[in-house]
Amino acid sequence: MKIHEYQARQLFRQYAIPVPDDVLCYTAGEVEKAARDFNRMVVVKAQVLVGGRGKAGGVKLAKTVDEAVIAANKILGMDIKGFKVEKVLVADAVEINKEFYVGLTIDRNTKSVLFMASTEGGVEIEEVAKENPAAILKIPIDTDLGMTDFQARKIAFKLFSDINLVKQAVEIFKKLYKLFIENDASLVEINPLVITDKNRVMAIDGKMTFDDNALFRQIDIEALNEPDEDEKKEIAAKDKGLTYIRLDGNIGCMVNGAGLAMATMDVIKYFGGNPANFLDIGGSSSPQKVVDAMNLLMSDKHVKVIMINIFGGITRCDDVARGLVTALDQMKVTIPIVIRLSGTNAEEGLRIISDYNLPTVNSLSEAAQEAIRLCNLVN
Ligand code: GDP
Ligand code: MN
């Protein structure tokens, strides 16, 4: 789970990591008021869950209230890498002498927390990693010991020569590590960490990702979640016992079991089609689950054909067929459905749906080809 910059800055404050004041705004009117209250240079920043906002024009300095309003009007509603800007942060702008990068992530190779830092701050770190990997310092942190003073100092001395700056940085690094561990983060980044004209070390941007599997014990972090439309559907599906992930294609898939769902997507791709989703209705599927799954697929405008692939083991094909029939009675399904039922109670399942005039096929590859054919007819 990712959080917005404005939320990351709140967490920085909780951990006493220095960060300039800011106000979250949804309208140009709110930005005007915030800029007036600051009464000095501010920076207006798009709040979207994606990096590189500066380059995309989503971060603008404003010396006057008027400039702040102009920036807000430009940024609000802007599309940044497919994310629509619905809110901006108006932050007290600082004079920057130099920008650095600091980050913590989980390194599966060394089974430790990896502490990373670079003097190449400001730009996206992925680019630095590609073009100049030596510019990124890395220290694995043993989580039994935590980040030691020695490790924090080692990095700080590599970034700063002034002892006053080193001392500030060491404090920030240790607090950042504490934040990372205590909140079950999988990534925290300060980019850039800056030296201001007043020789203060401050965070002016924050990026954080948290481990979804730990959210059950991170109630405060979970409360920060602002899922987008696709994620909302995925969460709603999970509550109904379905595992759903939206993809880019147009063949809506309904499958029992994660492995078969993966295989189904592979076969669709193999024959030149594109799955609209991954959808695992699970084992021992009750008819209700099939109804829920049909609702989910029908709510996706991109879905042109529904392909149902059931290999009955614990899942009984007649249950799936009953669910499907219920769904078809309840809702108006205007798009073609291709069904492959095989395994436990397949004959009974096929008998149940036989009255519904649905094309049934005998194998997965036949199903995929038929789904693709029907899809091409629609397009
Ligand atoms: P990102 O592009 O999404 O990573 O957004 P950032 O918040 O990191 O901002 C991008 C760049 O804008 C930074 O690297 C800075 O160069 C600049 N910037 C952001 N805030 C300030 C500020 O308060 N003062 C100054 N002078 N520049 C800023
Ligand atoms: Mn940044």
mmCIF file of C-alpha atoms and ligand atoms in Angstrom:
data_model
loop_
_atom_site.group_PDB
_atom_site.id
_atom_site.type_symbol
_atom_site.label_atom_id
_atom_site.label_comp_id
_atom_site.label_asym_id
_atom_site.label_seq_id
_atom_site.Cartn_x
_atom_site.Cartn_y
_atom_site.Cartn_z
ATOM 1 C CA MET A 1 0.000 0.000 0.000
ATOM 2 C CA LYS A 2 1.309 3.408 -1.024
ATOM 3 C CA ILE A 3 0.572 6.727 0.624
ATOM 4 C CA HIS A 4 0.626 10.289 -0.662
ATOM 5 C CA GLU A 5 3.427 12.745 -0.020
ATOM 6 C CA TYR A 6 1.252 14.809 2.330
ATOM 7 C CA GLN A 7 0.692 11.695 4.452
ATOM 8 C CA ALA A 8 4.380 10.788 4.391
ATOM 9 C CA ARG A 9 5.187 14.293 5.619
ATOM 10 C CA GLN A 10 2.773 13.800 8.533
ATOM 11 C CA LEU A 11 4.610 10.626 9.451
ATOM 12 C CA PHE A 12 7.944 12.468 9.214
ATOM 13 C CA ARG A 13 6.568 15.015 11.687
ATOM 14 C CA GLN A 14 5.420 12.258 14.050
ATOM 15 C CA TYR A 15 8.995 11.006 14.091
ATOM 16 C CA ALA A 16 10.458 14.518 14.433
ATOM 17 C CA ILE A 17 12.091 14.430 11.003
ATOM 18 C CA PRO A 18 12.239 18.095 9.925
ATOM 19 C CA VAL A 19 9.854 18.916 7.081
ATOM 20 C CA PRO A 20 8.427 22.305 6.008
ATOM 21 C CA ASP A 21 4.838 23.195 6.993
ATOM 22 C CA ASP A 22 2.101 22.502 4.482
ATOM 23 C CA VAL A 23 -1.642 22.580 3.861
ATOM 24 C CA LEU A 24 -3.612 20.110 1.734
ATOM 25 C CA CYS A 25 -5.981 21.829 -0.734
ATOM 26 C CA TYR A 26 -8.693 20.605 -3.079
ATOM 27 C CA THR A 27 -9.534 23.877 -4.853
ATOM 28 C CA ALA A 28 -7.741 26.962 -6.163
ATOM 29 C CA GLY A 29 -9.670 28.953 -3.525
ATOM 30 C CA GLU A 30 -8.142 26.852 -0.756
ATOM 31 C CA VAL A 31 -4.709 27.280 -2.323
ATOM 32 C CA GLU A 32 -5.186 31.066 -2.376
ATOM 33 C CA LYS A 33 -6.013 31.109 1.324
ATOM 34 C CA ALA A 34 -3.101 28.826 2.204
ATOM 35 C CA ALA A 35 -0.638 30.906 0.172
ATOM 36 C CA ARG A 36 -1.937 34.084 1.812
ATOM 37 C CA ASP A 37 -1.502 32.555 5.262
ATOM 38 C CA PHE A 38 2.088 31.505 4.496
ATOM 39 C CA ASN A 39 2.743 35.013 3.169
ATOM 40 C CA ARG A 40 6.001 34.002 1.451
ATOM 41 C CA MET A 41 7.229 31.714 -1.312
ATOM 42 C CA VAL A 42 5.328 28.412 -1.436
ATOM 43 C CA VAL A 43 5.525 25.304 -3.554
ATOM 44 C CA VAL A 44 2.324 23.837 -5.013
ATOM 45 C CA LYS A 45 2.604 20.068 -5.390
ATOM 46 C CA ALA A 46 0.305 17.555 -7.093
ATOM 47 C CA GLN A 47 -0.694 14.738 -4.743
ATOM 48 C CA VAL A 48 -0.742 11.589 -6.859
ATOM 49 C CA LEU A 49 0.648 8.155 -6.077
ATOM 50 C CA VAL A 50 3.433 8.343 -8.633
ATOM 51 C CA GLY A 51 6.954 9.780 -8.766
ATOM 52 C CA GLY A 52 8.441 12.318 -11.168
ATOM 53 C CA ARG A 53 5.753 14.898 -10.560
ATOM 54 C CA GLY A 54 8.270 17.734 -10.876
ATOM 55 C CA LYS A 55 9.264 16.717 -14.403
ATOM 56 C CA ALA A 56 5.610 16.356 -15.402
ATOM 57 C CA GLY A 57 4.881 19.932 -14.294
ATOM 58 C CA GLY A 58 3.142 18.892 -11.089
ATOM 59 C CA VAL A 59 5.455 20.810 -8.723
ATOM 60 C CA LYS A 60 5.609 24.599 -9.030
ATOM 61 C CA LEU A 61 7.215 27.307 -6.935
ATOM 62 C CA ALA A 62 5.101 30.423 -6.377
ATOM 63 C CA LYS A 63 6.471 33.699 -5.052
ATOM 64 C CA THR A 64 3.113 35.432 -4.754
ATOM 65 C CA VAL A 65 -0.462 34.459 -3.941
ATOM 66 C CA ASP A 66 -1.389 35.049 -7.595
ATOM 67 C CA GLU A 67 1.341 32.735 -8.801
ATOM 68 C CA ALA A 68 0.135 30.072 -6.356
ATOM 69 C CA VAL A 69 -3.403 30.325 -7.746
ATOM 70 C CA ILE A 70 -2.112 30.101 -11.331
ATOM 71 C CA ALA A 71 -0.060 27.023 -10.383
ATOM 72 C CA ALA A 72 -3.075 25.456 -8.649
ATOM 73 C CA ASN A 73 -5.279 25.988 -11.701
ATOM 74 C CA LYS A 74 -2.665 24.341 -13.880
ATOM 75 C CA ILE A 75 -2.018 21.393 -11.597
ATOM 76 C CA LEU A 76 -5.520 20.560 -10.340
ATOM 77 C CA GLY A 77 -7.149 18.262 -12.888
ATOM 78 C CA MET A 78 -3.825 17.518 -14.575
ATOM 79 C CA ASP A 79 -3.069 13.957 -15.663
ATOM 80 C CA ILE A 80 0.267 12.640 -14.413
ATOM 81 C CA LYS A 81 1.168 9.210 -15.784
ATOM 82 C CA GLY A 82 -2.494 8.251 -15.844
ATOM 83 C CA PHE A 83 -3.290 9.642 -12.398
ATOM 84 C CA LYS A 84 -5.711 12.559 -12.197
ATOM 85 C CA VAL A 85 -4.666 15.293 -9.758
ATOM 86 C CA GLU A 86 -7.508 15.937 -7.341
ATOM 87 C CA LYS A 87 -5.587 17.659 -4.577
ATOM 88 C CA VAL A 88 -2.433 19.683 -4.113
ATOM 89 C CA LEU A 89 -0.160 20.361 -1.216
ATOM 90 C CA VAL A 90 0.774 23.985 -0.577
ATOM 91 C CA ALA A 91 4.068 23.865 1.281
ATOM 92 C CA ASP A 92 6.349 26.451 2.731
ATOM 93 C CA ALA A 93 9.139 26.620 0.131
ATOM 94 C CA VAL A 94 12.745 26.468 1.227
ATOM 95 C CA GLU A 95 15.888 27.810 -0.431
ATOM 96 C CA ILE A 96 17.838 24.725 -1.428
ATOM 97 C CA ASN A 97 21.644 24.580 -1.478
ATOM 98 C CA LYS A 98 21.908 20.894 -2.325
ATOM 99 C CA GLU A 99 19.659 17.861 -2.839
ATOM 100 C CA PHE A 100 20.328 14.288 -1.663
ATOM 101 C CA TYR A 101 18.578 10.940 -1.780
ATOM 102 C CA VAL A 102 17.971 8.708 1.262
ATOM 103 C CA GLY A 103 15.954 5.510 1.300
ATOM 104 C CA LEU A 104 15.294 2.289 3.174
ATOM 105 C CA THR A 105 13.955 -0.846 1.565
ATOM 106 C CA ILE A 106 13.891 -4.572 2.163
ATOM 107 C CA ASP A 107 16.690 -6.479 0.482
ATOM 108 C CA ARG A 108 15.714 -10.097 0.006
ATOM 109 C CA ASN A 109 19.246 -11.113 -0.986
ATOM 110 C CA THR A 110 20.861 -10.094 2.287
ATOM 111 C CA LYS A 111 17.606 -10.586 4.259
ATOM 112 C CA SER A 112 18.107 -7.173 5.753
ATOM 113 C CA VAL A 113 16.901 -3.617 5.528
ATOM 114 C CA LEU A 114 18.953 -1.840 2.902
ATOM 115 C CA PHE A 115 19.940 1.715 3.745
ATOM 116 C CA MET A 116 20.616 3.706 0.567
ATOM 117 C CA ALA A 117 21.867 7.225 0.058
ATOM 118 C CA SER A 118 23.157 9.366 -2.761
ATOM 119 C CA THR A 119 24.404 12.841 -3.491
ATOM 120 C CA GLU A 120 22.420 12.565 -6.737
ATOM 121 C CA GLY A 121 19.195 13.660 -5.082
ATOM 122 C CA GLY A 122 16.085 15.192 -6.606
ATOM 123 C CA VAL A 123 16.015 13.090 -9.761
ATOM 124 C CA GLU A 124 14.318 9.708 -9.819
ATOM 125 C CA ILE A 125 16.597 7.241 -8.124
ATOM 126 C CA GLU A 126 15.746 4.508 -10.637
ATOM 127 C CA GLU A 127 17.539 6.607 -13.272
ATOM 128 C CA VAL A 128 20.609 7.044 -11.068
ATOM 129 C CA ALA A 129 20.621 3.295 -10.427
ATOM 130 C CA LYS A 130 20.644 2.660 -14.174
ATOM 131 C CA GLU A 131 23.108 5.287 -15.314
ATOM 132 C CA ASN A 132 25.449 5.674 -12.369
ATOM 133 C CA PRO A 133 24.924 2.834 -9.878
ATOM 134 C CA ALA A 134 28.177 3.660 -8.062
ATOM 135 C CA ALA A 135 26.594 6.938 -6.957
ATOM 136 C CA ILE A 136 24.265 5.046 -4.630
ATOM 137 C CA LEU A 137 25.750 4.098 -1.276
ATOM 138 C CA LYS A 138 24.273 0.992 0.292
ATOM 139 C CA ILE A 139 24.534 -0.464 3.791
ATOM 140 C CA PRO A 140 22.574 -3.529 4.891
ATOM 141 C CA ILE A 141 21.086 -3.062 8.355
ATOM 142 C CA ASP A 142 20.775 -6.092 10.618
ATOM 143 C CA THR A 143 17.281 -5.781 12.052
ATOM 144 C CA ASP A 144 18.283 -7.528 15.301
ATOM 145 C CA LEU A 145 20.690 -4.687 16.005
ATOM 146 C CA GLY A 146 18.841 -1.886 14.262
ATOM 147 C CA MET A 147 20.610 1.014 12.597
ATOM 148 C CA THR A 148 23.694 1.649 14.682
ATOM 149 C CA ASP A 149 25.146 5.120 15.260
ATOM 150 C CA PHE A 150 28.199 3.939 13.403
ATOM 151 C CA GLN A 151 26.207 3.088 10.281
ATOM 152 C CA ALA A 152 24.253 6.332 10.344
ATOM 153 C CA ARG A 153 27.505 8.307 10.748
ATOM 154 C CA LYS A 154 29.244 6.358 7.999
ATOM 155 C CA ILE A 155 26.612 7.416 5.456
ATOM 156 C CA ALA A 156 26.299 10.951 6.843
ATOM 157 C CA PHE A 157 30.047 11.556 6.535
ATOM 158 C CA LYS A 158 29.950 10.390 2.917
ATOM 159 C CA LEU A 159 27.208 12.874 2.079
ATOM 160 C CA PHE A 160 28.250 15.899 4.164
ATOM 161 C CA SER A 161 31.568 17.415 5.159
ATOM 162 C CA ASP A 162 30.236 19.916 7.696
ATOM 163 C CA ILE A 163 29.952 18.242 11.129
ATOM 164 C CA ASN A 164 26.859 20.278 11.947
ATOM 165 C CA LEU A 165 25.108 18.783 8.903
ATOM 166 C CA VAL A 166 26.408 15.307 9.743
ATOM 167 C CA LYS A 167 24.835 15.515 13.191
ATOM 168 C CA GLN A 168 21.465 16.551 11.788
ATOM 169 C CA ALA A 169 21.595 13.813 9.152
ATOM 170 C CA VAL A 170 22.468 11.085 11.679
ATOM 171 C CA GLU A 171 19.376 11.975 13.716
ATOM 172 C CA ILE A 172 17.205 11.922 10.588
ATOM 173 C CA PHE A 173 18.548 8.547 9.421
ATOM 174 C CA LYS A 174 17.896 6.916 12.779
ATOM 175 C CA LYS A 175 14.381 8.319 12.976
ATOM 176 C CA LEU A 176 13.693 7.210 9.432
ATOM 177 C CA TYR A 177 14.772 3.677 10.309
ATOM 178 C CA LYS A 178 12.508 3.711 13.377
ATOM 179 C CA LEU A 179 9.606 4.869 11.204
ATOM 180 C CA PHE A 180 10.348 2.115 8.681
ATOM 181 C CA ILE A 181 10.419 -0.674 11.272
ATOM 182 C CA GLU A 182 7.591 0.457 13.529
ATOM 183 C CA ASN A 183 5.156 0.851 10.658
ATOM 184 C CA ASP A 184 6.027 -2.292 8.667
ATOM 185 C CA ALA A 185 7.129 -0.262 5.667
ATOM 186 C CA SER A 186 8.664 -1.942 2.653
ATOM 187 C CA LEU A 187 10.035 1.316 1.249
ATOM 188 C CA VAL A 188 10.617 4.788 2.639
ATOM 189 C CA GLU A 189 12.366 7.462 0.634
ATOM 190 C CA ILE A 190 13.295 11.067 1.201
ATOM 191 C CA ASN A 191 14.031 12.499 -2.231
ATOM 192 C CA PRO A 192 15.237 15.104 -1.976
ATOM 193 C CA LEU A 193 16.672 15.485 1.469
ATOM 194 C CA VAL A 194 18.066 19.007 1.276
ATOM 195 C CA ILE A 195 20.463 21.426 2.863
ATOM 196 C CA THR A 196 18.665 24.743 3.104
ATOM 197 C CA ASP A 197 20.254 28.181 2.865
ATOM 198 C CA LYS A 198 20.066 28.259 6.674
ATOM 199 C CA ASN A 199 22.167 25.082 6.885
ATOM 200 C CA ARG A 200 19.313 22.909 7.987
ATOM 201 C CA VAL A 201 18.865 19.363 6.752
ATOM 202 C CA MET A 202 15.210 18.785 5.833
ATOM 203 C CA ALA A 203 12.962 16.343 3.991
ATOM 204 C CA ILE A 204 10.978 18.006 1.217
ATOM 205 C CA ASP A 205 9.460 14.963 -0.438
ATOM 206 C CA GLY A 206 8.477 11.576 0.963
ATOM 207 C CA LYS A 207 7.522 8.314 -0.650
ATOM 208 C CA MET A 208 6.362 5.295 1.371
ATOM 209 C CA THR A 209 5.039 1.821 0.687
ATOM 210 C CA PHE A 210 3.760 -0.484 3.418
ATOM 211 C CA ASP A 211 3.529 -4.252 3.550
ATOM 212 C CA ASP A 212 -0.088 -5.180 2.779
ATOM 213 C CA ASN A 213 0.253 -8.342 4.827
ATOM 214 C CA ALA A 214 1.086 -6.310 7.937
ATOM 215 C CA LEU A 215 -1.795 -3.850 7.651
ATOM 216 C CA PHE A 216 -3.898 -5.911 10.042
ATOM 217 C CA ARG A 217 -1.611 -4.722 12.825
ATOM 218 C CA GLN A 218 -1.043 -1.225 11.432
ATOM 219 C CA ILE A 219 -4.491 0.251 11.880
ATOM 220 C CA ASP A 220 -3.252 3.857 11.668
ATOM 221 C CA ILE A 221 -1.409 3.177 8.436
ATOM 222 C CA GLU A 222 -4.315 1.277 6.910
ATOM 223 C CA ALA A 223 -6.510 4.291 7.646
ATOM 224 C CA LEU A 224 -4.285 6.331 5.309
ATOM 225 C CA ASN A 225 -5.241 4.164 2.343
ATOM 226 C CA GLU A 226 -6.809 6.096 -0.517
ATOM 227 C CA PRO A 227 -7.450 3.369 -3.100
ATOM 228 C CA ASP A 228 -8.119 4.341 -6.714
ATOM 229 C CA GLU A 229 -11.169 2.987 -8.547
ATOM 230 C CA ASP A 230 -9.475 -0.252 -9.609
ATOM 231 C CA GLU A 231 -8.127 -0.888 -6.121
ATOM 232 C CA LYS A 232 -11.571 -0.258 -4.615
ATOM 233 C CA LYS A 233 -12.977 -3.001 -6.825
ATOM 234 C CA GLU A 234 -10.149 -5.329 -5.856
ATOM 235 C CA ILE A 235 -10.798 -4.723 -2.156
ATOM 236 C CA ALA A 236 -14.561 -5.216 -2.574
ATOM 237 C CA ALA A 237 -13.848 -8.479 -4.411
ATOM 238 C CA LYS A 238 -11.584 -9.669 -1.618
ATOM 239 C CA ASP A 239 -14.384 -9.067 0.908
ATOM 240 C CA LYS A 240 -16.533 -11.471 -1.149
ATOM 241 C CA GLY A 241 -13.859 -14.155 -1.208
ATOM 242 C CA LEU A 242 -12.715 -13.430 -4.755
ATOM 243 C CA THR A 243 -9.191 -12.596 -5.838
ATOM 244 C CA TYR A 244 -9.482 -10.002 -8.568
ATOM 245 C CA ILE A 245 -6.872 -7.929 -10.360
ATOM 246 C CA ARG A 246 -7.799 -5.709 -13.260
ATOM 247 C CA LEU A 247 -5.624 -5.834 -16.373
ATOM 248 C CA ASP A 248 -5.601 -4.001 -19.695
ATOM 249 C CA GLY A 249 -7.325 -6.471 -22.028
ATOM 250 C CA ASN A 250 -10.935 -7.207 -22.993
ATOM 251 C CA ILE A 251 -11.559 -10.889 -22.208
ATOM 252 C CA GLY A 252 -13.103 -11.116 -18.751
ATOM 253 C CA CYS A 253 -11.916 -14.308 -17.063
ATOM 254 C CA MET A 254 -13.584 -16.300 -14.321
ATOM 255 C CA VAL A 255 -11.523 -19.205 -13.092
ATOM 256 C CA ASN A 256 -11.253 -21.426 -10.024
ATOM 257 C CA GLY A 257 -7.816 -21.513 -8.494
ATOM 258 C CA ALA A 258 -4.894 -19.128 -8.867
ATOM 259 C CA GLY A 259 -2.739 -21.526 -10.871
ATOM 260 C CA LEU A 260 -5.490 -22.236 -13.390
ATOM 261 C CA ALA A 261 -6.226 -18.505 -13.585
ATOM 262 C CA MET A 262 -2.589 -17.860 -14.501
ATOM 263 C CA ALA A 263 -2.636 -20.686 -17.055
ATOM 264 C CA THR A 264 -5.864 -19.322 -18.526
ATOM 265 C CA MET A 265 -4.301 -15.899 -19.015
ATOM 266 C CA ASP A 266 -1.252 -17.522 -20.609
ATOM 267 C CA VAL A 267 -3.378 -19.475 -23.047
ATOM 268 C CA ILE A 268 -5.404 -16.389 -23.989
ATOM 269 C CA LYS A 269 -2.142 -14.544 -24.643
ATOM 270 C CA TYR A 270 -0.771 -17.513 -26.546
ATOM 271 C CA PHE A 271 -3.642 -17.322 -29.023
ATOM 272 C CA GLY A 272 -3.253 -13.561 -29.372
ATOM 273 C CA GLY A 273 -5.923 -12.329 -26.975
ATOM 274 C CA ASN A 274 -5.762 -10.083 -23.937
ATOM 275 C CA PRO A 275 -7.241 -10.901 -20.535
ATOM 276 C CA ALA A 276 -9.171 -8.061 -18.867
ATOM 277 C CA ASN A 277 -8.467 -9.433 -15.440
ATOM 278 C CA PHE A 278 -7.206 -12.137 -13.174
ATOM 279 C CA LEU A 279 -10.148 -13.553 -11.274
ATOM 280 C CA ASP A 280 -9.923 -16.529 -8.972
ATOM 281 C CA ILE A 281 -13.287 -17.502 -7.513
ATOM 282 C CA GLY A 282 -11.532 -19.991 -5.239
ATOM 283 C CA GLY A 283 -12.233 -23.591 -4.436
ATOM 284 C CA SER A 284 -15.643 -24.920 -3.304
ATOM 285 C CA SER A 285 -17.362 -22.071 -5.082
ATOM 286 C CA SER A 286 -20.864 -21.361 -3.902
ATOM 287 C CA PRO A 287 -23.341 -20.149 -6.513
ATOM 288 C CA GLN A 288 -23.285 -16.729 -4.804
ATOM 289 C CA LYS A 289 -19.589 -16.334 -5.564
ATOM 290 C CA VAL A 290 -20.292 -16.867 -9.241
ATOM 291 C CA VAL A 291 -23.017 -14.221 -9.094
ATOM 292 C CA ASP A 292 -20.569 -11.805 -7.425
ATOM 293 C CA ALA A 293 -17.924 -12.617 -10.005
ATOM 294 C CA MET A 294 -20.328 -12.003 -12.889
ATOM 295 C CA ASN A 295 -21.277 -8.645 -11.378
ATOM 296 C CA LEU A 296 -17.624 -7.759 -11.104
ATOM 297 C CA LEU A 297 -16.879 -8.667 -14.735
ATOM 298 C CA MET A 298 -19.962 -6.888 -16.039
ATOM 299 C CA SER A 299 -18.997 -3.703 -14.189
ATOM 300 C CA ASP A 300 -15.811 -3.441 -16.277
ATOM 301 C CA LYS A 301 -16.586 -1.530 -19.472
ATOM 302 C CA HIS A 302 -13.539 -3.004 -21.199
ATOM 303 C CA VAL A 303 -14.852 -6.561 -20.993
ATOM 304 C CA LYS A 304 -16.173 -7.653 -24.409
ATOM 305 C CA VAL A 305 -16.412 -11.393 -23.791
ATOM 306 C CA ILE A 306 -16.574 -13.468 -20.624
ATOM 307 C CA MET A 307 -14.589 -16.647 -20.537
ATOM 308 C CA ILE A 308 -15.366 -19.085 -17.748
ATOM 309 C CA ASN A 309 -12.847 -21.803 -17.146
ATOM 310 C CA ILE A 310 -13.659 -24.251 -14.363
ATOM 311 C CA PHE A 311 -11.734 -27.363 -13.587
ATOM 312 C CA GLY A 312 -13.832 -29.041 -10.927
ATOM 313 C CA GLY A 313 -12.032 -30.691 -8.063
ATOM 314 C CA ILE A 314 -13.386 -29.494 -4.759
ATOM 315 C CA THR A 315 -15.244 -26.923 -6.793
ATOM 316 C CA ARG A 316 -18.348 -28.546 -8.225
ATOM 317 C CA CYS A 317 -19.223 -27.604 -11.766
ATOM 318 C CA ASP A 318 -22.954 -27.826 -11.002
ATOM 319 C CA ASP A 319 -22.504 -25.193 -8.270
ATOM 320 C CA VAL A 320 -20.794 -22.909 -10.724
ATOM 321 C CA ALA A 321 -23.517 -23.550 -13.306
ATOM 322 C CA ARG A 322 -26.236 -22.753 -10.742
ATOM 323 C CA GLY A 323 -24.469 -19.521 -9.844
ATOM 324 C CA LEU A 324 -24.180 -18.608 -13.470
ATOM 325 C CA VAL A 325 -27.841 -19.285 -14.153
ATOM 326 C CA THR A 326 -28.816 -17.208 -11.110
ATOM 327 C CA ALA A 327 -26.587 -14.400 -12.309
ATOM 328 C CA LEU A 328 -28.051 -14.533 -15.808
ATOM 329 C CA ASP A 329 -31.570 -14.380 -14.386
ATOM 330 C CA GLN A 330 -30.674 -11.419 -12.191
ATOM 331 C CA MET A 331 -28.751 -9.258 -14.575
ATOM 332 C CA LYS A 332 -28.869 -8.350 -18.182
ATOM 333 C CA VAL A 333 -25.790 -9.879 -19.730
ATOM 334 C CA THR A 334 -25.417 -8.485 -23.212
ATOM 335 C CA ILE A 335 -21.953 -9.783 -24.001
ATOM 336 C CA PRO A 336 -21.033 -13.287 -25.135
ATOM 337 C CA ILE A 337 -19.982 -15.925 -22.614
ATOM 338 C CA VAL A 338 -17.754 -18.903 -23.350
ATOM 339 C CA ILE A 339 -17.816 -21.737 -20.860
ATOM 340 C CA ARG A 340 -15.521 -24.623 -20.269
ATOM 341 C CA LEU A 341 -16.575 -26.903 -17.437
ATOM 342 C CA SER A 342 -14.538 -29.973 -16.675
ATOM 343 C CA GLY A 343 -14.125 -32.295 -13.695
ATOM 344 C CA THR A 344 -16.430 -32.843 -10.730
ATOM 345 C CA ASN A 345 -20.107 -32.847 -11.770
ATOM 346 C CA ALA A 346 -19.324 -31.360 -15.180
ATOM 347 C CA GLU A 347 -22.204 -33.238 -16.895
ATOM 348 C CA GLU A 348 -24.704 -31.931 -14.345
ATOM 349 C CA GLY A 349 -23.271 -28.435 -14.775
ATOM 350 C CA LEU A 350 -23.543 -28.553 -18.532
ATOM 351 C CA ARG A 351 -27.131 -29.836 -18.257
ATOM 352 C CA ILE A 352 -28.062 -26.874 -16.039
ATOM 353 C CA ILE A 353 -26.782 -24.331 -18.486
ATOM 354 C CA SER A 354 -27.908 -26.132 -21.608
ATOM 355 C CA ASP A 355 -31.245 -24.288 -21.567
ATOM 356 C CA TYR A 356 -29.421 -20.976 -21.690
ATOM 357 C CA ASN A 357 -28.019 -21.378 -25.125
ATOM 358 C CA LEU A 358 -24.489 -20.627 -24.038
ATOM 359 C CA PRO A 359 -21.602 -21.892 -26.128
ATOM 360 C CA THR A 360 -19.725 -24.554 -24.217
ATOM 361 C CA VAL A 361 -16.383 -25.865 -25.308
ATOM 362 C CA ASN A 362 -14.362 -28.882 -24.361
ATOM 363 C CA SER A 363 -10.916 -27.568 -23.700
ATOM 364 C CA LEU A 364 -9.076 -24.536 -22.441
ATOM 365 C CA SER A 365 -7.464 -23.809 -25.794
ATOM 366 C CA GLU A 366 -10.811 -24.070 -27.546
ATOM 367 C CA ALA A 367 -12.301 -21.699 -24.983
ATOM 368 C CA ALA A 368 -9.542 -19.157 -25.474
ATOM 369 C CA GLN A 369 -9.817 -19.274 -29.269
ATOM 370 C CA GLU A 370 -13.591 -18.962 -29.174
ATOM 371 C CA ALA A 371 -13.377 -16.032 -26.742
ATOM 372 C CA ILE A 372 -10.861 -14.277 -28.996
ATOM 373 C CA ARG A 373 -13.007 -14.940 -32.082
ATOM 374 C CA LEU A 374 -16.096 -13.465 -30.395
ATOM 375 C CA CYS A 375 -14.053 -10.545 -29.157
ATOM 376 C CA ASN A 376 -12.870 -9.749 -32.665
ATOM 377 C CA LEU A 377 -16.475 -9.852 -33.910
ATOM 378 C CA VAL A 378 -17.449 -7.183 -31.385
ATOM 379 C CA ASN A 379 -14.522 -4.908 -32.134
HETATM 380 P P1 GDP B 1 8.858 14.646 -7.457
HETATM 381 O O1 GDP B 1 9.278 15.242 -8.761
HETATM 382 O O2 GDP B 1 7.555 13.932 -7.580
HETATM 383 O O3 GDP B 1 9.898 13.777 -6.854
HETATM 384 O O4 GDP B 1 8.582 15.883 -6.462
HETATM 385 P P2 GDP B 1 9.539 16.632 -5.405
HETATM 386 O O5 GDP B 1 8.715 16.995 -4.244
HETATM 387 O O6 GDP B 1 10.740 15.824 -5.109
HETATM 388 O O7 GDP B 1 9.930 17.961 -6.156
HETATM 389 C C1 GDP B 1 10.681 17.977 -7.336
HETATM 390 C C2 GDP B 1 11.744 19.053 -7.288
HETATM 391 O O8 GDP B 1 11.138 20.314 -7.066
HETATM 392 C C3 GDP B 1 12.718 18.900 -6.143
HETATM 393 O O9 GDP B 1 13.737 18.005 -6.442
HETATM 394 C C4 GDP B 1 13.204 20.320 -5.979
HETATM 395 O O10 GDP B 1 14.237 20.579 -6.898
HETATM 396 C C5 GDP B 1 11.997 21.151 -6.349
HETATM 397 N N1 GDP B 1 11.362 21.628 -5.094
HETATM 398 C C6 GDP B 1 10.411 21.006 -4.377
HETATM 399 N N2 GDP B 1 10.126 21.689 -3.249
HETATM 400 C C7 GDP B 1 10.927 22.779 -3.265
HETATM 401 C C8 GDP B 1 11.135 23.881 -2.364
HETATM 402 O O11 GDP B 1 10.522 24.017 -1.303
HETATM 403 N N3 GDP B 1 12.059 24.810 -2.742
HETATM 404 C C9 GDP B 1 12.780 24.720 -3.889
HETATM 405 N N4 GDP B 1 13.664 25.657 -4.158
HETATM 406 N N5 GDP B 1 12.615 23.695 -4.755
HETATM 407 C C10 GDP B 1 11.701 22.740 -4.448
HETATM 408 MN MN MN B 2 10.897 13.690 -5.146
#
